[in-house]
mmCIF file with all atom_site columns, C-alpha atoms in Angstrom:
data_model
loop_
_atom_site.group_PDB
_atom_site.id
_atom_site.type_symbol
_atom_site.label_atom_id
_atom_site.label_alt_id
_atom_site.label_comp_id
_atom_site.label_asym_id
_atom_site.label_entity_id
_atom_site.label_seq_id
_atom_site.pdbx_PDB_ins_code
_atom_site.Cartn_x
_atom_site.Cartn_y
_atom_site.Cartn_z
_atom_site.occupancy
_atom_site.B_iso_or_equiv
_atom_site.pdbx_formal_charge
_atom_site.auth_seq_id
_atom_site.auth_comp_id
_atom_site.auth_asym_id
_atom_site.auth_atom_id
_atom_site.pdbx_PDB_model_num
ATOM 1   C CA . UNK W 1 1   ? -14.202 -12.192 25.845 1.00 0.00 ? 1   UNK W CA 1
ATOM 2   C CA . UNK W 1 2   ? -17.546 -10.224 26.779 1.00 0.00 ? 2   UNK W CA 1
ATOM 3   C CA . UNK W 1 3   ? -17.583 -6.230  26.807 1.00 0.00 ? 3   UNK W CA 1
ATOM 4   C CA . UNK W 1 4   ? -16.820 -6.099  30.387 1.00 0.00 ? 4   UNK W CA 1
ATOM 5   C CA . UNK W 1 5   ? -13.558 -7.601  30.453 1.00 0.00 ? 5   UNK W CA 1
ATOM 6   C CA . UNK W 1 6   ? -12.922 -6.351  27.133 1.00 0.00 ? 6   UNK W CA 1
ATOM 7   C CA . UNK W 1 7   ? -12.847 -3.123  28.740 1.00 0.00 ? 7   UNK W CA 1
ATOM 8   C CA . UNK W 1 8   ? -11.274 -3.841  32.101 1.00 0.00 ? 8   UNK W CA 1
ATOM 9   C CA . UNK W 1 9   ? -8.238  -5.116  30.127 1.00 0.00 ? 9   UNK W CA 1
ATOM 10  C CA . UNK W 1 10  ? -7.856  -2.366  28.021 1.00 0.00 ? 10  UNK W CA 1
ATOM 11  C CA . UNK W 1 11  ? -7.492  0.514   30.834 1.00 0.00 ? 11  UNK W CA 1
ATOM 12  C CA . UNK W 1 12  ? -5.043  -1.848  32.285 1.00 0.00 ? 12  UNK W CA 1
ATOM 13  C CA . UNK W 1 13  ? -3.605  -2.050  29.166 1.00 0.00 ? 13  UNK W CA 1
ATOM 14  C CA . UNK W 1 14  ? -3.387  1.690   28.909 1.00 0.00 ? 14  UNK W CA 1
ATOM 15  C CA . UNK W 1 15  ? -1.885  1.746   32.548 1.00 0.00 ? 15  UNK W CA 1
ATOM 16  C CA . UNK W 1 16  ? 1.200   -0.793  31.834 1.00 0.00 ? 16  UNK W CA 1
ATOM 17  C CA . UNK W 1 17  ? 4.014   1.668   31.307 1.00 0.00 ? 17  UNK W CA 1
ATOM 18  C CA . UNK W 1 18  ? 3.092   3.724   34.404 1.00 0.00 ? 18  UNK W CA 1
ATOM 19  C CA . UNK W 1 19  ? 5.706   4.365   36.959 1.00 0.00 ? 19  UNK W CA 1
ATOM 20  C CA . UNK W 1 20  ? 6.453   3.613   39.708 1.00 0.00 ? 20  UNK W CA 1
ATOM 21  C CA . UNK W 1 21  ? 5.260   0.231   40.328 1.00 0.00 ? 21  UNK W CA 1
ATOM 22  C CA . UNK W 1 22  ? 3.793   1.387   43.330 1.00 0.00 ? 22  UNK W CA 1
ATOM 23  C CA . UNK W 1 23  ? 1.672   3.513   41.634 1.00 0.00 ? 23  UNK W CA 1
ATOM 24  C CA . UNK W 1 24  ? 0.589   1.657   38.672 1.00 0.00 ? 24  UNK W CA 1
ATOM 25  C CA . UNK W 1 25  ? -0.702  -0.813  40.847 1.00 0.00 ? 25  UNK W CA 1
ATOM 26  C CA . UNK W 1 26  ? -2.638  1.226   42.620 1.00 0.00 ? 26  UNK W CA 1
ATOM 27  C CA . UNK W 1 27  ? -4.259  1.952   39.156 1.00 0.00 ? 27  UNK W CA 1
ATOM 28  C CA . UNK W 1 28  ? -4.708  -1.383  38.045 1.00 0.00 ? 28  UNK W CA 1
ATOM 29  C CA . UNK W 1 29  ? -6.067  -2.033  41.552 1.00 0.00 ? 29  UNK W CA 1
ATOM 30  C CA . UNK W 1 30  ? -8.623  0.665   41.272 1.00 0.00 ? 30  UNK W CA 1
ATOM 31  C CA . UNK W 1 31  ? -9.633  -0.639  37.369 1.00 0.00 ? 31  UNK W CA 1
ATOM 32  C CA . UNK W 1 32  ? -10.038 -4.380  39.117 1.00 0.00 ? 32  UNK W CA 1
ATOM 33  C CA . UNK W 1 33  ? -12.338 -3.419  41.283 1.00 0.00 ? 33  UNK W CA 1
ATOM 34  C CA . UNK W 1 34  ? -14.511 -0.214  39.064 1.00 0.00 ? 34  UNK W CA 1
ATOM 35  C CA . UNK W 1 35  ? -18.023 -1.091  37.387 1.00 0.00 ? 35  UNK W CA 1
ATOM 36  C CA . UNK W 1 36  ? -17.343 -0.675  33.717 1.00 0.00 ? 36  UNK W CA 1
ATOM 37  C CA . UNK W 1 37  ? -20.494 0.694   32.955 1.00 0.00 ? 37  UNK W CA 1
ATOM 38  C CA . UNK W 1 38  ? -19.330 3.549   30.646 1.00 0.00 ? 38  UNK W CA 1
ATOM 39  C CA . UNK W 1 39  ? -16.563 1.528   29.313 1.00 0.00 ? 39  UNK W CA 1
ATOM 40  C CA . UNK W 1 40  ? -18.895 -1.314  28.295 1.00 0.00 ? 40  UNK W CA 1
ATOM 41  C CA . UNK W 1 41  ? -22.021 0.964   26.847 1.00 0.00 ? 41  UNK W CA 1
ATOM 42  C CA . UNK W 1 42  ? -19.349 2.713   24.344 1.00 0.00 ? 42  UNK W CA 1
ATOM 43  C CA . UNK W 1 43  ? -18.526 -0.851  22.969 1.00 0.00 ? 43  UNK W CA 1
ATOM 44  C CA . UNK W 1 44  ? -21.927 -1.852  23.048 1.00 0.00 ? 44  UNK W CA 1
ATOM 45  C CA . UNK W 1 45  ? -23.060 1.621   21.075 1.00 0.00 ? 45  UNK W CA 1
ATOM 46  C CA . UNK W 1 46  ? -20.646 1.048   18.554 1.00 0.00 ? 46  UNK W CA 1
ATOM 47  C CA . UNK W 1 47  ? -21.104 -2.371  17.905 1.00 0.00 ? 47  UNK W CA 1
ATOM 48  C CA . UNK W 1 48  ? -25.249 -2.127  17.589 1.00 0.00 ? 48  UNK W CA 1
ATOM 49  C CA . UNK W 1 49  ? -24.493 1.507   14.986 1.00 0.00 ? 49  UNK W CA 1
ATOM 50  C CA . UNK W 1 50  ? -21.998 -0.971  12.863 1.00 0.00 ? 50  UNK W CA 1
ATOM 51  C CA . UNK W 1 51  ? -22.574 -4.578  13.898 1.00 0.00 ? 51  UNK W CA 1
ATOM 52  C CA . UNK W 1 52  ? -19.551 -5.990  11.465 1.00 0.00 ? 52  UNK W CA 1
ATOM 53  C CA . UNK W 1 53  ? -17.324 -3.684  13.686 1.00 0.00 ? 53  UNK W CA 1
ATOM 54  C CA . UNK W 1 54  ? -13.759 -5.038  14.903 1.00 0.00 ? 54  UNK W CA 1
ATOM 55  C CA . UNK W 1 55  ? -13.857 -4.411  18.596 1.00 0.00 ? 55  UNK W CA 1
ATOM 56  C CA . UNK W 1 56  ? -10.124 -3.701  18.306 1.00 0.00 ? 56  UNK W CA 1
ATOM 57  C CA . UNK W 1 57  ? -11.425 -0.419  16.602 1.00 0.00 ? 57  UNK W CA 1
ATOM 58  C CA . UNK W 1 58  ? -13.090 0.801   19.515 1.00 0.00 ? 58  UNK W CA 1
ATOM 59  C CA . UNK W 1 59  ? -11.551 -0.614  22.531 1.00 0.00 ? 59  UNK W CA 1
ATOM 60  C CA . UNK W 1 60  ? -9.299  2.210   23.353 1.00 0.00 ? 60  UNK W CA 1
ATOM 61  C CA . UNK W 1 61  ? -12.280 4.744   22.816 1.00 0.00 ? 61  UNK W CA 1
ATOM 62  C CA . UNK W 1 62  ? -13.926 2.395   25.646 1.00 0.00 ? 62  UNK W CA 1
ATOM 63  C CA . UNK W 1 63  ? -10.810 2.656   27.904 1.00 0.00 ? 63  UNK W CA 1
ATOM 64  C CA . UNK W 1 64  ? -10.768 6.290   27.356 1.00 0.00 ? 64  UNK W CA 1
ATOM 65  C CA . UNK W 1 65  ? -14.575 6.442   28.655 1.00 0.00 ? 65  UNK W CA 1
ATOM 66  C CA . UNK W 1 66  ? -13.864 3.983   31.413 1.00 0.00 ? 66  UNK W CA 1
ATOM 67  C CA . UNK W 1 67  ? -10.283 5.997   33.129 1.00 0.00 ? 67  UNK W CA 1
ATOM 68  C CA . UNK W 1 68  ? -12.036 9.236   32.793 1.00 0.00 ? 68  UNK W CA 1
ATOM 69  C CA . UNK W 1 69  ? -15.044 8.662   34.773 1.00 0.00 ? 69  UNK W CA 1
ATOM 70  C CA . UNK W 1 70  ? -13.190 6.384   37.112 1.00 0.00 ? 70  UNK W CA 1
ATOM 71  C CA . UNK W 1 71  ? -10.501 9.067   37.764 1.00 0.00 ? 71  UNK W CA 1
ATOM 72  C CA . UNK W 1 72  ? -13.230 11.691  37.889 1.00 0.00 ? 72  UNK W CA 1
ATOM 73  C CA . UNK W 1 73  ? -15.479 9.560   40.518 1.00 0.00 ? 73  UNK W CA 1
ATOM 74  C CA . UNK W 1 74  ? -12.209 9.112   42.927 1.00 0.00 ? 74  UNK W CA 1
ATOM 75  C CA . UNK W 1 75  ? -11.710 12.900  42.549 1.00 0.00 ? 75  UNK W CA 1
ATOM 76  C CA . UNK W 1 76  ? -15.255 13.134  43.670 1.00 0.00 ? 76  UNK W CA 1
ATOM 77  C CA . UNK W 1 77  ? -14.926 10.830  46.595 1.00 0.00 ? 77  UNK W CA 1
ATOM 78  C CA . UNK W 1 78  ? -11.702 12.724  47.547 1.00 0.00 ? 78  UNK W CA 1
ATOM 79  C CA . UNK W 1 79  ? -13.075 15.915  47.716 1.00 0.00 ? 79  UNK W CA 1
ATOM 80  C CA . UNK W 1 80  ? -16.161 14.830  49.987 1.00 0.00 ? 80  UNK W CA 1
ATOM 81  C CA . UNK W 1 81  ? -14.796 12.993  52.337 1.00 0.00 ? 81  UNK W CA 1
ATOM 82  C CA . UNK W 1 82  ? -11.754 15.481  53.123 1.00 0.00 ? 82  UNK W CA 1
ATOM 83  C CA . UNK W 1 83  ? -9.461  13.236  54.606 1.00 0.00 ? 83  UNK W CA 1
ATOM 84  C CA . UNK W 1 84  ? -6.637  15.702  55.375 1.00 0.00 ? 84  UNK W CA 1
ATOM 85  C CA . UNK W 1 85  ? -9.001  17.647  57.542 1.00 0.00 ? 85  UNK W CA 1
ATOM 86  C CA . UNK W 1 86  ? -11.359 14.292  59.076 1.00 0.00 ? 86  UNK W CA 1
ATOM 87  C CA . UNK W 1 87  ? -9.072  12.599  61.774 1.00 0.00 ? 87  UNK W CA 1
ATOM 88  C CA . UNK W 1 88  ? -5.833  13.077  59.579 1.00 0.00 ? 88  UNK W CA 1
ATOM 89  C CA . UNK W 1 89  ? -2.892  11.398  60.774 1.00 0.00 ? 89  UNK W CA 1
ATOM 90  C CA . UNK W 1 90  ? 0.628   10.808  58.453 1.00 0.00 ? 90  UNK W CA 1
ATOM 91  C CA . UNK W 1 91  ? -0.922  7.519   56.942 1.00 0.00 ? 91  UNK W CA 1
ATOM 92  C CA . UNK W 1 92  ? -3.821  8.967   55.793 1.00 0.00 ? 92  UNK W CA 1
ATOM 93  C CA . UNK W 1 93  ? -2.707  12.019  54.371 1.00 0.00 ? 93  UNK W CA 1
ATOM 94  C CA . UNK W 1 94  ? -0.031  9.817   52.400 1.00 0.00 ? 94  UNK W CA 1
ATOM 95  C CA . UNK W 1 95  ? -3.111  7.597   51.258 1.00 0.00 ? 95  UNK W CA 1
ATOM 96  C CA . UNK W 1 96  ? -5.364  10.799  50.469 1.00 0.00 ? 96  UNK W CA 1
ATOM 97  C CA . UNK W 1 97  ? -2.077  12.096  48.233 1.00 0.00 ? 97  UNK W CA 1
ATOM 98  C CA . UNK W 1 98  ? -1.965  8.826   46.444 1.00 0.00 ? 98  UNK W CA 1
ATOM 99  C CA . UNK W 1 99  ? -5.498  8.815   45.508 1.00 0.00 ? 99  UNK W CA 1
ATOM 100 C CA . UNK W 1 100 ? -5.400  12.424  44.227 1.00 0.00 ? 100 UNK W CA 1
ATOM 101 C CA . UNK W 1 101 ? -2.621  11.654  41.963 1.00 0.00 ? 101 UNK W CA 1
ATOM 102 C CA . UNK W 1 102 ? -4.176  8.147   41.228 1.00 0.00 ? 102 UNK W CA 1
ATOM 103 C CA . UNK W 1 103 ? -7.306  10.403  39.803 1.00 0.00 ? 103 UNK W CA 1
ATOM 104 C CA . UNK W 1 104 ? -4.788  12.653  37.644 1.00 0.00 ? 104 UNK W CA 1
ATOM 105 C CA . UNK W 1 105 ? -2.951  9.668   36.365 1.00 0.00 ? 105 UNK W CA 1
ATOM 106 C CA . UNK W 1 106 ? -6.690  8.182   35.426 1.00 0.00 ? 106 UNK W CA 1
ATOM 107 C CA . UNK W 1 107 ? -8.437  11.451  33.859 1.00 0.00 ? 107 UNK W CA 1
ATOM 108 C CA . UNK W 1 108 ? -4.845  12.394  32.126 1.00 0.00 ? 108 UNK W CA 1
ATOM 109 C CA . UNK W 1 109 ? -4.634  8.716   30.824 1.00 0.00 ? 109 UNK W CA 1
ATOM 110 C CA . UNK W 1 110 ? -8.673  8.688   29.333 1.00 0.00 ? 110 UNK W CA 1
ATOM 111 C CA . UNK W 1 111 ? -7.696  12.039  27.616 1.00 0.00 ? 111 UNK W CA 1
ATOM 112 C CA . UNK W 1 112 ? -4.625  10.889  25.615 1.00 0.00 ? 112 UNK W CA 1
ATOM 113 C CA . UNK W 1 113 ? -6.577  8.295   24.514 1.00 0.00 ? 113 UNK W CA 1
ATOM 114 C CA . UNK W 1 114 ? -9.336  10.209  23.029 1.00 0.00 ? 114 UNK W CA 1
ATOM 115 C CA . UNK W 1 115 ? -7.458  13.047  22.337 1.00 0.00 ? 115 UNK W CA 1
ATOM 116 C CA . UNK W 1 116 ? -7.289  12.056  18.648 1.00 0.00 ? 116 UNK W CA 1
ATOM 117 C CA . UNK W 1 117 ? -11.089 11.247  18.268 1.00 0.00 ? 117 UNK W CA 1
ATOM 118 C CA . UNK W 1 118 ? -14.018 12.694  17.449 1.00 0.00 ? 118 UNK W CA 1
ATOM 119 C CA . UNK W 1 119 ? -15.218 12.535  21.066 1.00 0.00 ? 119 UNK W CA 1
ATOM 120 C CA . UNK W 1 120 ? -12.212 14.616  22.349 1.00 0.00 ? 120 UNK W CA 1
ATOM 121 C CA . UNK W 1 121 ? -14.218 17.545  22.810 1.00 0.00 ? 121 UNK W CA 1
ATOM 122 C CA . UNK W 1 122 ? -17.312 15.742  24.634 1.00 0.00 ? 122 UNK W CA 1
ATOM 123 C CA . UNK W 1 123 ? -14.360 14.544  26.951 1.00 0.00 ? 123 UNK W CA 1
ATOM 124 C CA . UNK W 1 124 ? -13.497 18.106  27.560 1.00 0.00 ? 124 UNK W CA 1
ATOM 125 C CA . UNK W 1 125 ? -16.738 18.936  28.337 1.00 0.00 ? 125 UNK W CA 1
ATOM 126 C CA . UNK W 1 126 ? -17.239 16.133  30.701 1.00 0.00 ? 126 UNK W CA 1
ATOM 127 C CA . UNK W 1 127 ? -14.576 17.644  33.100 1.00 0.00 ? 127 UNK W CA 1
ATOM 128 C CA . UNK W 1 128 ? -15.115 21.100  32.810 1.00 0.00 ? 128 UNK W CA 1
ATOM 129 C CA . UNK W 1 129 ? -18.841 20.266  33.938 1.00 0.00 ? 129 UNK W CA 1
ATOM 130 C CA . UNK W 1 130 ? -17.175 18.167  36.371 1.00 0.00 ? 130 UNK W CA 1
ATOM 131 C CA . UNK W 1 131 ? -15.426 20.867  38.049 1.00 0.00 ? 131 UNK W CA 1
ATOM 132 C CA . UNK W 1 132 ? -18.547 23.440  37.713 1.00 0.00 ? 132 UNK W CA 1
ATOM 133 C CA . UNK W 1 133 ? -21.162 21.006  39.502 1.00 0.00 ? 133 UNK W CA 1
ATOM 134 C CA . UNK W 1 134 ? -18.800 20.419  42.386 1.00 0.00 ? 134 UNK W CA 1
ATOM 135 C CA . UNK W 1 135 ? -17.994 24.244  42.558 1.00 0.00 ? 135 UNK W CA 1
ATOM 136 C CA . UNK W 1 136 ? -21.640 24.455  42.941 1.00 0.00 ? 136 UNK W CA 1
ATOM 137 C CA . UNK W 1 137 ? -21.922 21.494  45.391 1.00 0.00 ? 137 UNK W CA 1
ATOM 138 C CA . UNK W 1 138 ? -19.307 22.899  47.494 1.00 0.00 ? 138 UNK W CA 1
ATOM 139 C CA . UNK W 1 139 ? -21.240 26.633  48.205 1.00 0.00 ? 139 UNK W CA 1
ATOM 140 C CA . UNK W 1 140 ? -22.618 27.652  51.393 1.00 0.00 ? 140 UNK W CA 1
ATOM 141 C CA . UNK W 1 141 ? -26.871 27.037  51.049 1.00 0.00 ? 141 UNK W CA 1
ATOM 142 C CA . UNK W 1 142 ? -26.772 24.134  48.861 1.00 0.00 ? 142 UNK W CA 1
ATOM 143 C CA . UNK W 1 143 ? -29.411 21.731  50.238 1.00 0.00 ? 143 UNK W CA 1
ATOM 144 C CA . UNK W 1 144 ? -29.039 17.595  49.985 1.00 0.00 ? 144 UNK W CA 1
ATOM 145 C CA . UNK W 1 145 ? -31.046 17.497  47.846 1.00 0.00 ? 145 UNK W CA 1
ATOM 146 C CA . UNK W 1 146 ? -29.659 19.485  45.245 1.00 0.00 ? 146 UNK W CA 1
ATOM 147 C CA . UNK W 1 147 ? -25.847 18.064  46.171 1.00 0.00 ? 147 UNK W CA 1
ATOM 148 C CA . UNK W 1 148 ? -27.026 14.978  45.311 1.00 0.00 ? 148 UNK W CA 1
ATOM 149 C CA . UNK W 1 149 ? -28.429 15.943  42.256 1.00 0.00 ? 149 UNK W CA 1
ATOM 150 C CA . UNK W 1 150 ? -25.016 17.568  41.121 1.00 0.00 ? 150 UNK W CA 1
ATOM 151 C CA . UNK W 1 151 ? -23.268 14.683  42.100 1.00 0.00 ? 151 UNK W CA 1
ATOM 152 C CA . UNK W 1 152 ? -25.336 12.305  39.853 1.00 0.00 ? 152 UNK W CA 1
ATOM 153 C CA . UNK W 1 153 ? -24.396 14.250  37.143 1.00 0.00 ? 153 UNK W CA 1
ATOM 154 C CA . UNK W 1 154 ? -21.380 12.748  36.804 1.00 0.00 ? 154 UNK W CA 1
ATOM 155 C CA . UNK W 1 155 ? -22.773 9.674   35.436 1.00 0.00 ? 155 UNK W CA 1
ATOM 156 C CA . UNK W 1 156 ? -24.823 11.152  33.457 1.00 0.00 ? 156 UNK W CA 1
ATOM 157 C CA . UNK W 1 157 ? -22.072 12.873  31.411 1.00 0.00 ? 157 UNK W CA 1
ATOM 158 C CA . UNK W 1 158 ? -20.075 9.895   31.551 1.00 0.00 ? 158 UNK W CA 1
ATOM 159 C CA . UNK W 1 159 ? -22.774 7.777   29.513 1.00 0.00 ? 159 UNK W CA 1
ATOM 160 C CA . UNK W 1 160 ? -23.642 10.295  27.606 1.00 0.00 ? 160 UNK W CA 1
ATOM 161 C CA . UNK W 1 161 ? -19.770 10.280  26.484 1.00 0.00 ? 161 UNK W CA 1
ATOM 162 C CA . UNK W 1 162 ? -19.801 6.509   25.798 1.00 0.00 ? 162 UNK W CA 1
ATOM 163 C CA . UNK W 1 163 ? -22.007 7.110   23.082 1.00 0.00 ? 163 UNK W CA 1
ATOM 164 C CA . UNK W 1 164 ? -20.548 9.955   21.687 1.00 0.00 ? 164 UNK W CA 1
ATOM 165 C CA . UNK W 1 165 ? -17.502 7.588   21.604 1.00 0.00 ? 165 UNK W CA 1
ATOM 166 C CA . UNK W 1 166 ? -18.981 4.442   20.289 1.00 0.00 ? 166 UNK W CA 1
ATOM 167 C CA . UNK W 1 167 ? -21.016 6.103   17.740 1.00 0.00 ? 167 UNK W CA 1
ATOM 168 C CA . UNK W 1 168 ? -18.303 8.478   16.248 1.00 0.00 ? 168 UNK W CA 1
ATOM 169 C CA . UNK W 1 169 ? -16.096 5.652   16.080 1.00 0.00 ? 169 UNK W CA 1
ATOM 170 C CA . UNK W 1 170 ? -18.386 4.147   13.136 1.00 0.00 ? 170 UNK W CA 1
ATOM 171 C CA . UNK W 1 171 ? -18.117 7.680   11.558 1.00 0.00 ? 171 UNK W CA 1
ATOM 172 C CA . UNK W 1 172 ? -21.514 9.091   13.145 1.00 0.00 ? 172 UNK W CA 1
ATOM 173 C CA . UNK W 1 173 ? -22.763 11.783  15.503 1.00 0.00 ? 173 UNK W CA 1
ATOM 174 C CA . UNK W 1 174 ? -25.234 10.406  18.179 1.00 0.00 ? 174 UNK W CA 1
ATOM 175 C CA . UNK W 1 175 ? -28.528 11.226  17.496 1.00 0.00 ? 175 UNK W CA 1
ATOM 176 C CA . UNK W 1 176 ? -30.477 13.711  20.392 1.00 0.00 ? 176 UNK W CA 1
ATOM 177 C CA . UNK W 1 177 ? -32.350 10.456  21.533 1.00 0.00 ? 177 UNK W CA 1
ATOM 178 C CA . UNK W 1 178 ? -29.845 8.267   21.632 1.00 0.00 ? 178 UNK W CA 1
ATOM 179 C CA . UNK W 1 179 ? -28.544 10.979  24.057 1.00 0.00 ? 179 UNK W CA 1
ATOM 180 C CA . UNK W 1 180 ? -31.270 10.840  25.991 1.00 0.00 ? 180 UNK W CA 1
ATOM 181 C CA . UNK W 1 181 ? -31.534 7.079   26.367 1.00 0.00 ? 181 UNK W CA 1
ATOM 182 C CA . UNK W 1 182 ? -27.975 7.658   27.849 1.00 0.00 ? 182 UNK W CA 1
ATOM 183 C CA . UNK W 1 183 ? -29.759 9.699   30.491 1.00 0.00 ? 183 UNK W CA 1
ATOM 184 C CA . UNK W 1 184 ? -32.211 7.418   31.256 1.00 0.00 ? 184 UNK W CA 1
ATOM 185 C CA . UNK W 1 185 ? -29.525 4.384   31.754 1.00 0.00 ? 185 UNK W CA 1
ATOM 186 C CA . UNK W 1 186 ? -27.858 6.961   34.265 1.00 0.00 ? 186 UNK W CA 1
ATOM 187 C CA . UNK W 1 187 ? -31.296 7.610   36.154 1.00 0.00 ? 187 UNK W CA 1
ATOM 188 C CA . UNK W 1 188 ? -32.292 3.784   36.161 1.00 0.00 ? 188 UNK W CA 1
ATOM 189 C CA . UNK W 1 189 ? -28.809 3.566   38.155 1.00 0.00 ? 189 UNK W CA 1
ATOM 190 C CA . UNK W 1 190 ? -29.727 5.941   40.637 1.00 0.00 ? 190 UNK W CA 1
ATOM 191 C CA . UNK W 1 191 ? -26.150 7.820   40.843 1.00 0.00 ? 191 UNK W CA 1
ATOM 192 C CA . UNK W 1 192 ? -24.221 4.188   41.115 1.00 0.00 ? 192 UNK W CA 1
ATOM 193 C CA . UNK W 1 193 ? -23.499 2.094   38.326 1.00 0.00 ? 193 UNK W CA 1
ATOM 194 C CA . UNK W 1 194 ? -23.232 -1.947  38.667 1.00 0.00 ? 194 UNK W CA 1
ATOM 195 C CA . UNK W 1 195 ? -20.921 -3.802  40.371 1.00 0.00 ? 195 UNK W CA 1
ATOM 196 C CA . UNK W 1 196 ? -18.207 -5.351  38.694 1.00 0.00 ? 196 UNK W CA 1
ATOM 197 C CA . UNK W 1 197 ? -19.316 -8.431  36.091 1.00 0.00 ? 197 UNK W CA 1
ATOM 198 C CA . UNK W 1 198 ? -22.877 -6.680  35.199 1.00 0.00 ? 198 UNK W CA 1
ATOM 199 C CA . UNK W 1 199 ? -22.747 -3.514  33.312 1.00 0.00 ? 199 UNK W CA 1
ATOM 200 C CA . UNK W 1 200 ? -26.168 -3.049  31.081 1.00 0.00 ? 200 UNK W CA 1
ATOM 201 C CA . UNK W 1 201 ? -29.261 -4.498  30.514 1.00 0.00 ? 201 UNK W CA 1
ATOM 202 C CA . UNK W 1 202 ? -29.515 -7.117  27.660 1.00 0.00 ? 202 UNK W CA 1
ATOM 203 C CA . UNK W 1 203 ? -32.184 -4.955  25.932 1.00 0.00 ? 203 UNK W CA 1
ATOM 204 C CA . UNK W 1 204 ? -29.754 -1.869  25.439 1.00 0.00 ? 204 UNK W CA 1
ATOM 205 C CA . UNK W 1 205 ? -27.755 -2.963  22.086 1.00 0.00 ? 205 UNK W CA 1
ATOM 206 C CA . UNK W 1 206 ? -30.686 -3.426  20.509 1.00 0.00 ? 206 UNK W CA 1
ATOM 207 C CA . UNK W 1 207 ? -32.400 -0.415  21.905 1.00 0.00 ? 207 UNK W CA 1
ATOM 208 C CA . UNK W 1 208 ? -29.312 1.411   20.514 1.00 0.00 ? 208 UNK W CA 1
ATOM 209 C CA . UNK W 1 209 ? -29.541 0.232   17.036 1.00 0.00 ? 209 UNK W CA 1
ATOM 210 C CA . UNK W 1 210 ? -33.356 0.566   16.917 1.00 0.00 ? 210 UNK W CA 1
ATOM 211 C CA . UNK W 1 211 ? -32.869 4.556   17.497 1.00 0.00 ? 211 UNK W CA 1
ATOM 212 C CA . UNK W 1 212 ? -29.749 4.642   14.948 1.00 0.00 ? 212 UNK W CA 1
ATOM 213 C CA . UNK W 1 213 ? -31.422 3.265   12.628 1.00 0.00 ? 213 UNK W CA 1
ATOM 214 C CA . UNK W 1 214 ? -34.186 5.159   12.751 1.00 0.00 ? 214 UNK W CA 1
ATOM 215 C CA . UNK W 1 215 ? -32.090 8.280   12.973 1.00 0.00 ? 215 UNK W CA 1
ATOM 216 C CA . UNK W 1 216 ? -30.292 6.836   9.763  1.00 0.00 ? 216 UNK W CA 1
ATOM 217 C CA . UNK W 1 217 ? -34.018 6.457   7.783  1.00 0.00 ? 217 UNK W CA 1
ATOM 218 C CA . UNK W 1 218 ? -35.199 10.136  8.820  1.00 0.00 ? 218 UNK W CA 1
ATOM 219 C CA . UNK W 1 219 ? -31.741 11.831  6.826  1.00 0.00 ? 219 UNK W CA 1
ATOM 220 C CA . UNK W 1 220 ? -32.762 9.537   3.869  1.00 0.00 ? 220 UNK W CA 1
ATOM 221 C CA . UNK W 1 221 ? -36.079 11.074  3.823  1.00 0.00 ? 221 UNK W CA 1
#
């Protein structure tokens, strides 16, 4: 199984007891047809830090990454294209109310997951910067320009968290560059990550490892 669908089938996996059915397959819907992106880079960071890793020991980390940015991104979407106020009729107010509470169900499902980790608080701090950059989106005088910019932060912090999660999960903290590779990933994406099926570059496991390790050989100094 590659990292992709590695990660794909764990949010569903974390999804499976949600209820109603009509609801948890409007989850499972939205998972089938996300890019996995942050999902896949937190399996792919742990695996190049710690290369005899079990996958097993990281996969939830990964779904945590993946239903956090994924509920965060619909929230995004929500709030932009107003649909109770653009043309709003009974059908889609009832599908603008399903995809707000299909964004809680997401965000509130990524958090139990890493609740318990190391990475809990970087979670945290992806949706509290969340809510400030769209606070700031949302004021009167903000040009395109800079929406846009405040917008795209969102996958910045949600790469930036898939490393914080893959690394920790070996037992380390992320080093600043290995940080700031995760930026870079987010800029070559331009604000949209990769469909489903393609997720990262085949250079960026052993990019990864190349800055852990020599992150590792500077504390032995």
């Amino acid at each position: 199984m590659d990292d992709a669908a590695r990660a794909r089938e764990a949010a569903h996996e974390a999804l499976a007891d949600v209820e109603p059915d009509q609801l948890r397959e409007a989850l499972e819907s939205r998972i089938l047809d996300a890019a996995v992106t942050p999902g896949v880079l937190a399996l792919v960071t742990a695996r190049a830090v710690d290369p005899d890793l079990n996958p097993a020991d990281v996969v939830d980390r990964a779904a945590g990454v993946q239903l956090i940015y994924e509920g965060l991104r619909l929230t995004r979407t929500v709030a932009h294209e107003e649909p109770w106020v653009t043309a709003p009729t009974r059908e889609t107010d009832i599908d603008a109310d399903m995809d707000v509470l299909t964004a809680d169900v997401l965000v509130s499902r990524g958090f139990s997951l890493l609740a318990c980790t190391d990475a809990a608080g970087a979670a945290v701090e992806v949706v509290r910067a969340f809510g400030r950059d769209q606070t700031l989106r949302d004021r009167e005088g903000t040009d395109p320009a800079a929406a846009t910019a405040l917008d795209r932060n969102l996958e910045v912090d949600a790469l930036e968290l898939a490393v914080v999660a893959g690394t920790t999960a070996v037992g380390g903290e992320p080093p600043e560059e290995l940080l700031t590779y995760a930026r870079e990933l987010a800029a070559d994406y331009d604000g949209e990550f990769p469909p489903p099926g393609r997720a990262l570059p085949d250079a960026t496991a052993d990019r990864i490892a190349d800055i852990s390790d020599r992150a590792v050989s500077a504390t032995d100094r």
